[in-house]
Tab-separated table of C-alpha atoms in Angstrom:
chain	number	residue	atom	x	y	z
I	1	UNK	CA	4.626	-13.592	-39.508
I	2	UNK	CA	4.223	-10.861	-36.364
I	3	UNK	CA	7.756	-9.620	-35.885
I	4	UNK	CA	8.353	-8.057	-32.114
I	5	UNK	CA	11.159	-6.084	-32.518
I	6	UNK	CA	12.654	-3.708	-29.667
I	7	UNK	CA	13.840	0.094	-30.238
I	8	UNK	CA	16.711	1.473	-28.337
I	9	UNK	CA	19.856	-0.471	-29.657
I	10	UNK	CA	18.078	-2.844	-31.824
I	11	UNK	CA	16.306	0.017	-34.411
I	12	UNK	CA	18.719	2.444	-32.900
I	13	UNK	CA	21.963	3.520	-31.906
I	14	UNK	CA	20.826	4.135	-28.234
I	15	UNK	CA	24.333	3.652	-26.969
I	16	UNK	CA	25.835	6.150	-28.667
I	17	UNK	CA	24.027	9.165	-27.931
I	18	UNK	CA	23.134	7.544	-23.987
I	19	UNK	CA	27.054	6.927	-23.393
I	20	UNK	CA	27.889	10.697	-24.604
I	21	UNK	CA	25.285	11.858	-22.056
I	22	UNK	CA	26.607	9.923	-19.189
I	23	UNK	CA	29.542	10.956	-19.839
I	24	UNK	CA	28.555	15.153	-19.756
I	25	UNK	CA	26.983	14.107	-16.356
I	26	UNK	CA	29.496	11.778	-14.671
I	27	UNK	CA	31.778	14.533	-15.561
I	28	UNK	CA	30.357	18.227	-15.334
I	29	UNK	CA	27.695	17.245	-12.726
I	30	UNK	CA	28.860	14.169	-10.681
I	31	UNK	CA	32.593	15.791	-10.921
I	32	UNK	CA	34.267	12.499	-11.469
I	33	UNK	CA	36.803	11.833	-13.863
I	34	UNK	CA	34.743	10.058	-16.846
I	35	UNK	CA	36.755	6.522	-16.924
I	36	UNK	CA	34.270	3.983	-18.005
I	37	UNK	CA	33.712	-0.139	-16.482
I	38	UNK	CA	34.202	-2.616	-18.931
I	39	UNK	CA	31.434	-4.788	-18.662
I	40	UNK	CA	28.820	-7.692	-19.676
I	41	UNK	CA	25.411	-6.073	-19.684
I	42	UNK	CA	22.348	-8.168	-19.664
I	43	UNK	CA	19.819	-5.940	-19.057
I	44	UNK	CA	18.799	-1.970	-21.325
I	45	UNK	CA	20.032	-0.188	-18.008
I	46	UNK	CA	24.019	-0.398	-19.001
I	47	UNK	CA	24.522	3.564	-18.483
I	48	UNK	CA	24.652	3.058	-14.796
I	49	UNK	CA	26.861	-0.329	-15.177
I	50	UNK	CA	29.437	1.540	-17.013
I	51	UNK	CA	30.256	4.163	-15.268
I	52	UNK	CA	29.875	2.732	-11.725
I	53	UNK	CA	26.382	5.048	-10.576
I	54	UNK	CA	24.612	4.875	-7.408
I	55	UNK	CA	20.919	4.294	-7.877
I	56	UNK	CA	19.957	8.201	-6.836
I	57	UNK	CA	22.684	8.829	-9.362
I	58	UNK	CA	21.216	6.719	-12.375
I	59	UNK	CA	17.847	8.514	-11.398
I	60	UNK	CA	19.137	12.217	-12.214
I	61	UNK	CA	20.820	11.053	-14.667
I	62	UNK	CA	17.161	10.146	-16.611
I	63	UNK	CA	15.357	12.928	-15.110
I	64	UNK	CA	18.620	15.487	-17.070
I	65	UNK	CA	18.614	13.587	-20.114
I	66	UNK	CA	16.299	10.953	-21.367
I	67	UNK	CA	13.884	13.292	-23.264
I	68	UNK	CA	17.245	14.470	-25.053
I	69	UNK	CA	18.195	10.887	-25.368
I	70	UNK	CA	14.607	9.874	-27.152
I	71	UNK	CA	14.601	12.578	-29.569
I	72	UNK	CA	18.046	12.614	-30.610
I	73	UNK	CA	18.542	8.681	-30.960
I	74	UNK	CA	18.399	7.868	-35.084
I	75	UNK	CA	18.023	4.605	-36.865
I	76	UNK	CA	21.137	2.371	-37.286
I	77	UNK	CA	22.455	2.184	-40.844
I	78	UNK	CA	19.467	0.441	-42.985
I	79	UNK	CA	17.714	-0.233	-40.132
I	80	UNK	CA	14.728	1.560	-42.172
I	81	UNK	CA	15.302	-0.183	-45.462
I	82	UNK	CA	15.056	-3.474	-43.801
I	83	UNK	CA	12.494	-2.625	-41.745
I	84	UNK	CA	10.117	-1.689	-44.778
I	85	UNK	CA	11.028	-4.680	-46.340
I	86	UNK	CA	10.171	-7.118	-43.764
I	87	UNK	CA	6.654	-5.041	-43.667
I	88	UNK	CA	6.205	-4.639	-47.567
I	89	UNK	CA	6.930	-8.999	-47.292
I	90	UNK	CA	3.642	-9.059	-45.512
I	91	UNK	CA	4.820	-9.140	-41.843
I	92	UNK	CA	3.077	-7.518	-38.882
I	93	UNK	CA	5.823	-5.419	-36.516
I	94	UNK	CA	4.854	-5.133	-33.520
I	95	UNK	CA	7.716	-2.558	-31.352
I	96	UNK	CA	7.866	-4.103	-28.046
I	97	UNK	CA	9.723	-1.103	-25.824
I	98	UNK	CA	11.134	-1.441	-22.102
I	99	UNK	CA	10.996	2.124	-22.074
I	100	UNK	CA	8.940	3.704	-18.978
I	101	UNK	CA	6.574	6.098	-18.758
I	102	UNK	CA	7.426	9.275	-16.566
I	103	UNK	CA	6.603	11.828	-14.661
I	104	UNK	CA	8.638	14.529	-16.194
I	105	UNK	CA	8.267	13.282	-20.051
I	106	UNK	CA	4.705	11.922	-22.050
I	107	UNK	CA	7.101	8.634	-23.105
I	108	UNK	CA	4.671	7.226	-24.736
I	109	UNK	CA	4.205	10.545	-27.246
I	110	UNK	CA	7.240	11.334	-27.692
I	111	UNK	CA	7.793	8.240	-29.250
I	112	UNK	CA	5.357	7.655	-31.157
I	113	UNK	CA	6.595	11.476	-32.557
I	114	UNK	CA	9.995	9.702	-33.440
I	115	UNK	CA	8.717	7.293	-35.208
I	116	UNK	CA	6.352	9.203	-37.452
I	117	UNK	CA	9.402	11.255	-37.932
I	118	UNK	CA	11.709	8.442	-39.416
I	119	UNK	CA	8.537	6.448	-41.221
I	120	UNK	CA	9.522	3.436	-39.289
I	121	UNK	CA	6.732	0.598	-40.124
I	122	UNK	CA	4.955	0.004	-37.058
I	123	UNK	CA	1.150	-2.041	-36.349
I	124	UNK	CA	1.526	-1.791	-32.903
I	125	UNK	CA	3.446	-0.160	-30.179
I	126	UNK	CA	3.912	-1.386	-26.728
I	127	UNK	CA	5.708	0.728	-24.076
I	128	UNK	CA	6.844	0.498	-20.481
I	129	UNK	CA	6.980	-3.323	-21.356
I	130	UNK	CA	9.525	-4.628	-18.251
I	131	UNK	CA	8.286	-8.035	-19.165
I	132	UNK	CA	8.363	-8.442	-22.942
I	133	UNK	CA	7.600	-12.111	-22.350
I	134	UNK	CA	3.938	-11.385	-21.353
I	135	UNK	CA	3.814	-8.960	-24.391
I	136	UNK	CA	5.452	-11.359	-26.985
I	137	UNK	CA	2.715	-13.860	-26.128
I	138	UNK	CA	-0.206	-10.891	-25.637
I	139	UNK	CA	0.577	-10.606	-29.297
I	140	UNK	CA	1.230	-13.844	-30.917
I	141	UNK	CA	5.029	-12.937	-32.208
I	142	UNK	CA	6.532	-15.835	-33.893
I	143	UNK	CA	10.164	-13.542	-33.898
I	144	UNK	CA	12.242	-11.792	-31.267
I	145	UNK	CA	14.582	-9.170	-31.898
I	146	UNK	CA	15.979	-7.307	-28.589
I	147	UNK	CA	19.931	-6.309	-27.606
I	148	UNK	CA	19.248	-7.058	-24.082
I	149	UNK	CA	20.230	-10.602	-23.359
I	150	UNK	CA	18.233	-10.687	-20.339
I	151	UNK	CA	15.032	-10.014	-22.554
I	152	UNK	CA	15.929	-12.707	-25.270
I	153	UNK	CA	16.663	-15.400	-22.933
I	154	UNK	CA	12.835	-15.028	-21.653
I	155	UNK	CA	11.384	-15.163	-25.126
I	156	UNK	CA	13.520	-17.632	-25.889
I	157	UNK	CA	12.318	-19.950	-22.733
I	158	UNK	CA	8.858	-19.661	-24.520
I	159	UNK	CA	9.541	-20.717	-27.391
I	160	UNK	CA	9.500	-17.780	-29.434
I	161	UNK	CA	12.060	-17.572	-32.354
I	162	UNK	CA	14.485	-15.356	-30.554
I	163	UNK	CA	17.514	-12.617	-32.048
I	164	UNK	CA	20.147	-10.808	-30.110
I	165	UNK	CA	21.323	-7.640	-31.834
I	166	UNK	CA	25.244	-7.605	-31.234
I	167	UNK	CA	26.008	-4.112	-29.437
I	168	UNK	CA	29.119	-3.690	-27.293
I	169	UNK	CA	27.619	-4.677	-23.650
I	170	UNK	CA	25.752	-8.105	-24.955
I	171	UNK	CA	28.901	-8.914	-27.090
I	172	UNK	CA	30.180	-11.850	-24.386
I	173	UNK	CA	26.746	-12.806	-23.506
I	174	UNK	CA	26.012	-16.000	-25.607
I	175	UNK	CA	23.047	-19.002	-25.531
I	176	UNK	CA	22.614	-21.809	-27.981
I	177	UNK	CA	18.851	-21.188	-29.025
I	178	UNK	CA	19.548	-17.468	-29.059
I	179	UNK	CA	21.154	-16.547	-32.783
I	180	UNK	CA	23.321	-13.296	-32.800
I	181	UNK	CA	22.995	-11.263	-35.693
I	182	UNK	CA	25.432	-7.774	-36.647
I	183	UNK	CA	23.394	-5.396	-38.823
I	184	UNK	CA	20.282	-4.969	-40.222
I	185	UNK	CA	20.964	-6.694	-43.113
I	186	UNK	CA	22.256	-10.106	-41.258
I	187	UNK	CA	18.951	-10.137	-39.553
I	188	UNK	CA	16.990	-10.425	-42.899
I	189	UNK	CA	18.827	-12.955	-44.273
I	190	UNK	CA	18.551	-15.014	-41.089
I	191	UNK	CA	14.853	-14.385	-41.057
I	192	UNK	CA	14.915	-15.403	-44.359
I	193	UNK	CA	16.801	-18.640	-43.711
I	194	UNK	CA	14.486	-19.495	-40.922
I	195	UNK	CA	11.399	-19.209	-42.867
I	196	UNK	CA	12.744	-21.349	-45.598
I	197	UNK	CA	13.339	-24.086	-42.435
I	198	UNK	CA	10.162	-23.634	-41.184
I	199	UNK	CA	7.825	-24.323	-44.466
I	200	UNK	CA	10.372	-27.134	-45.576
């Protein structure tokens, strides 16, 4: 089975160390005072949803941080147990990333740097991929994993076995076809399920 599976929020805890940063620079640089939008994300891009930037804004914001962002992110809790065992089953994984190639970073080598750091099993890695549709068919994936909503409902429209990884912007944003899963762990044993379905 090829397995596209995305990074930021779905291997890692993106949000964590992204929301920390936006809030150093809405507060210290922008001079505002910090409070936060609750809202229904459907895209990666929910730094500048929350806290209500203009699009210059969201810019600087990237050009200050995102290198800091990359290398600091880390794997979500048995993200890299799972992940080995979905490889050591005999899957491909294929990392299907939105993120965008700079010119004030080498995104594509810095990543690859993180994950050599953490051993994360990967046979292929696609960057800057703003349409992981085109990818996800580019590579024959029969599975989807992603936190954006907007990128699972696309997959999901071609027929692609698709997962949403629950974060705290997707949590409202629901569809049928599209099955939610919590943690690592949920996603294996949902994979597992399916497979059983799918060779009965």
């Amino acid at each position: 089975m090829i397995i596209g599976i995305d990074i930021d929020d779905t291997i890692t805890d993106t949000y964590e160390v992204t929301f920390n940063y936006a809030q150093d620079y809405t507060i210290n640089v922008l001079k505002r005072d910090g409070q936060i939008h609750e809202i229904d994300c459907n895209t990666h891009m929910y730094a500048k949803s929350l806290c209500g930037w203009k699009d210059d804004e969201d810019i600087d914001f990237f050009r200050m941080y995102y290198e800091r962002i990359i290398n600091e992110t880390k794997p979500k809790t048995l993200a890299l147990e799972y992940l080995n065992k979905l490889h050591e089953d005999g899957n491909k994984i294929v990392i299907i990333t939105a993120r965008w190639e700079t010119d004030y970073i080498d995104v594509k080598k810095l990543t690859e740097e993180w994950i050599k750091k953490y051993n994360i099993p990967c046979d292929k890695l696609i960057i800057n991929a703003e349409n992981k549709g085109v990818a996800a068919l580019e590579e024959n994936v029969d599975v989807f994993i992603d936190d954006s909503y907007r990128n699972c409902k696309a997959i999901s429209n071609l027929g692609i076995k698709t997962y949403i990884m629950d974060t705290r912007v997707n949590r409202n944003l629901n569809d049928e076809k599209i099955k939610r899963v919590y943690s690592w762990p949920h996603f294996y044993k949902e994979l597992e399920e399916y497979k059983k379905e799918a060779n009965k």
